[in-house]
Amino acid sequence: MKKIISICLVLLSISSMMSINAFAVDLVGEDILVIEDDIIEEVYGLYNTNNSSNISLMSTGLIVSKSLKLSKTSNGLIITATTVGNADVKKCGFTYIKLQRLINGTWTDYTTYCYYDQYSESTSKTFSKTITAPTGYTYRVICEHYAEKTKLLIFKETETSYNVTSSLAF
């Protein structure tokens, strides 16, 4: 019995000295599992904000935070975008989200996302999509963040805000 306990203690002490690798995991897009270690490079929206202190003078204050990101993995590209409105916002999302590629010095739309579900009846909306795009091009994402509130039951107050990522070679 003493030998079994001694062996168990030795095995336990050896296993505690070994390093354990953990991977951060994100759900991206439509239930696509992406391990954070798979991301090779990321570029961010040039007009990303994280709070109301970064809002431009042209803002109505409906959009309090916005972000746009393009990530590269070995298999494709991941677009992630978020719009957050203030407490009065009743409809929030994106007017459009476009993946563009550089061809002969001109940005050309590769794909556009303008579905009815790019808005939510809430104060925030997040969009994620994984794309298998052709290699050998430089890509960027552009979008227009959108927020809306109703005033006096018949009038709408809206705010839109353009965003664009830096370019990313794939």
Short mmCIF file of C-alpha atoms in Angstrom, two decimals:
data_model
loop_
_atom_site.label_atom_id
_atom_site.label_comp_id
_atom_site.label_asym_id
_atom_site.label_seq_id
_atom_site.Cartn_x
_atom_site.Cartn_y
_atom_site.Cartn_z
CA MET A 1 0.00 0.00 0.00
CA LYS A 2 2.88 2.37 0.81
CA LYS A 3 4.41 1.64 -2.62
CA ILE A 4 1.16 2.54 -4.42
CA ILE A 5 0.87 5.80 -2.50
CA SER A 6 4.54 6.60 -3.19
CA ILE A 7 4.12 5.92 -6.92
CA CYS A 8 0.99 8.07 -7.05
CA LEU A 9 2.80 10.95 -5.32
CA VAL A 10 5.77 10.68 -7.69
CA LEU A 11 3.46 10.67 -10.74
CA LEU A 12 1.52 13.61 -9.36
CA SER A 13 4.67 15.65 -8.74
CA ILE A 14 6.02 14.86 -12.24
CA SER A 15 2.76 15.81 -13.91
CA SER A 16 2.61 19.11 -12.02
CA MET A 17 6.05 20.04 -13.36
CA MET A 18 4.99 19.49 -16.97
CA SER A 19 3.59 22.52 -18.77
CA ILE A 20 0.04 22.38 -20.02
CA ASN A 21 -0.77 24.18 -23.26
CA ALA A 22 -4.08 25.98 -23.30
CA PHE A 23 -5.65 27.54 -26.37
CA ALA A 24 -7.98 30.51 -26.40
CA VAL A 25 -11.00 29.72 -28.51
CA ASP A 26 -13.44 32.10 -30.16
CA LEU A 27 -16.67 31.37 -31.96
CA VAL A 28 -16.57 33.34 -35.16
CA GLY A 29 -19.29 33.75 -37.72
CA GLU A 30 -21.78 30.99 -38.14
CA ASP A 31 -20.60 28.54 -35.47
CA ILE A 32 -17.09 28.30 -36.92
CA LEU A 33 -14.56 27.45 -34.28
CA VAL A 34 -11.30 29.41 -34.54
CA ILE A 35 -8.36 28.77 -32.27
CA GLU A 36 -6.66 32.07 -31.45
CA ASP A 37 -3.29 30.53 -32.33
CA ASP A 38 -4.56 30.10 -35.93
CA ILE A 39 -4.69 33.87 -36.46
CA ILE A 40 -1.58 34.96 -38.34
CA GLU A 41 -2.17 38.70 -38.65
CA GLU A 42 -4.88 41.27 -37.86
CA VAL A 43 -5.64 44.80 -39.04
CA TYR A 44 -8.09 47.16 -37.41
CA GLY A 45 -10.52 49.87 -38.44
CA LEU A 46 -8.92 53.27 -38.77
CA TYR A 47 -11.98 54.85 -37.13
CA ASN A 48 -12.53 52.33 -34.33
CA THR A 49 -13.76 53.82 -31.06
CA ASN A 50 -14.09 52.25 -27.69
CA ASN A 51 -16.06 54.92 -25.86
CA SER A 52 -17.84 58.23 -26.33
CA SER A 53 -14.64 60.27 -25.86
CA ASN A 54 -13.58 59.28 -29.41
CA ILE A 55 -16.84 60.38 -31.08
CA SER A 56 -16.38 62.95 -33.86
CA LEU A 57 -17.91 66.42 -33.81
CA MET A 58 -20.24 65.30 -36.65
CA SER A 59 -21.75 62.60 -34.43
CA THR A 60 -25.29 62.74 -33.08
CA GLY A 61 -24.22 60.54 -30.18
CA LEU A 62 -26.31 57.54 -31.18
CA ILE A 63 -23.21 55.42 -31.91
CA VAL A 64 -21.06 55.25 -28.79
CA SER A 65 -18.64 52.55 -29.92
CA LYS A 66 -17.66 50.94 -33.22
CA SER A 67 -15.03 48.46 -34.30
CA LEU A 68 -13.91 46.70 -37.46
CA LYS A 69 -11.25 44.01 -37.79
CA LEU A 70 -9.84 41.80 -40.56
CA SER A 71 -7.92 38.72 -39.45
CA LYS A 72 -5.83 36.33 -41.53
CA THR A 73 -5.59 32.60 -40.83
CA SER A 74 -3.89 29.90 -42.85
CA ASN A 75 -7.28 28.99 -44.36
CA GLY A 76 -8.95 32.35 -44.97
CA LEU A 77 -9.99 35.75 -43.72
CA ILE A 78 -12.23 36.66 -40.79
CA ILE A 79 -14.29 39.86 -40.76
CA THR A 80 -15.47 41.09 -37.36
CA ALA A 81 -17.48 44.28 -36.87
CA THR A 82 -19.42 45.76 -33.96
CA THR A 83 -21.70 48.77 -33.57
CA VAL A 84 -22.87 49.86 -30.11
CA GLY A 85 -25.52 52.53 -29.68
CA ASN A 86 -26.57 54.57 -26.68
CA ALA A 87 -29.52 53.58 -24.47
CA ASP A 88 -32.05 55.37 -26.74
CA VAL A 89 -31.12 53.36 -29.84
CA LYS A 90 -33.80 50.94 -31.04
CA LYS A 91 -32.15 49.68 -34.25
CA CYS A 92 -28.43 49.11 -34.62
CA GLY A 93 -26.09 47.47 -37.11
CA PHE A 94 -24.55 48.10 -40.52
CA THR A 95 -25.71 49.66 -43.77
CA TYR A 96 -23.09 47.58 -45.58
CA ILE A 97 -19.95 45.57 -44.94
CA LYS A 98 -17.63 44.97 -47.91
CA LEU A 99 -14.49 42.91 -48.35
CA GLN A 100 -12.38 44.62 -51.00
CA ARG A 101 -9.21 43.56 -52.80
CA LEU A 102 -6.59 45.64 -54.50
CA ILE A 103 -6.43 45.05 -58.27
CA ASN A 104 -4.11 47.19 -60.42
CA GLY A 105 -4.00 49.90 -57.75
CA THR A 106 -7.80 50.13 -57.35
CA TRP A 107 -9.89 48.80 -54.47
CA THR A 108 -12.56 46.50 -55.94
CA ASP A 109 -15.46 44.91 -54.04
CA TYR A 110 -14.84 41.19 -53.61
CA THR A 111 -18.03 40.53 -51.63
CA THR A 112 -20.73 42.65 -49.97
CA TYR A 113 -22.92 41.88 -46.97
CA CYS A 114 -26.19 43.89 -47.03
CA TYR A 115 -28.68 41.42 -45.65
CA TYR A 116 -31.81 42.35 -43.74
CA ASP A 117 -30.30 40.80 -40.62
CA GLN A 118 -27.39 43.22 -40.44
CA TYR A 119 -29.56 45.26 -38.09
CA SER A 120 -30.81 44.24 -34.69
CA GLU A 121 -33.69 45.66 -32.70
CA SER A 122 -31.33 46.43 -29.83
CA THR A 123 -28.53 48.77 -28.81
CA SER A 124 -25.74 46.68 -30.38
CA LYS A 125 -24.93 44.39 -33.29
CA THR A 126 -21.91 42.20 -33.99
CA PHE A 127 -21.13 40.69 -37.38
CA SER A 128 -18.61 37.87 -37.94
CA LYS A 129 -17.86 36.03 -41.13
CA THR A 130 -15.10 33.66 -42.21
CA ILE A 131 -14.25 33.78 -45.91
CA THR A 132 -12.13 31.53 -48.07
CA ALA A 133 -10.68 34.16 -50.41
CA PRO A 134 -8.18 33.77 -53.25
CA THR A 135 -4.56 34.21 -52.19
CA GLY A 136 -2.13 36.60 -53.82
CA TYR A 137 -4.21 39.73 -53.19
CA THR A 138 -4.23 42.56 -50.69
CA TYR A 139 -7.55 42.92 -48.85
CA ARG A 140 -9.34 45.44 -46.65
CA VAL A 141 -12.83 45.74 -45.15
CA ILE A 142 -15.06 48.81 -45.30
CA CYS A 143 -18.38 49.28 -43.53
CA GLU A 144 -20.94 51.82 -42.49
CA HIS A 145 -22.08 51.56 -38.87
CA TYR A 146 -25.74 52.47 -38.31
CA ALA A 147 -27.89 53.44 -35.32
CA GLU A 148 -31.48 54.66 -35.18
CA LYS A 149 -33.90 55.93 -32.57
CA THR A 150 -37.53 56.95 -32.91
CA LYS A 151 -38.58 60.45 -31.89
CA LEU A 152 -42.22 61.36 -31.24
CA LEU A 153 -43.43 57.99 -32.60
CA ILE A 154 -43.17 59.06 -36.27
CA PHE A 155 -39.74 60.64 -36.75
CA LYS A 156 -36.49 58.72 -36.88
CA GLU A 157 -33.12 60.05 -35.87
CA THR A 158 -30.26 58.12 -37.46
CA GLU A 159 -26.50 58.15 -37.43
CA THR A 160 -24.11 56.46 -39.83
CA SER A 161 -20.35 56.27 -39.53
CA TYR A 162 -17.83 55.02 -42.09
CA ASN A 163 -14.98 52.69 -41.10
CA VAL A 164 -12.14 51.02 -43.02
CA THR A 165 -9.36 48.64 -41.99
CA SER A 166 -5.75 48.87 -42.98
CA SER A 167 -4.74 46.56 -45.83
CA LEU A 168 -3.71 42.95 -45.36
CA ALA A 169 -1.84 40.73 -47.84
CA PHE A 170 -3.23 37.21 -48.17
#
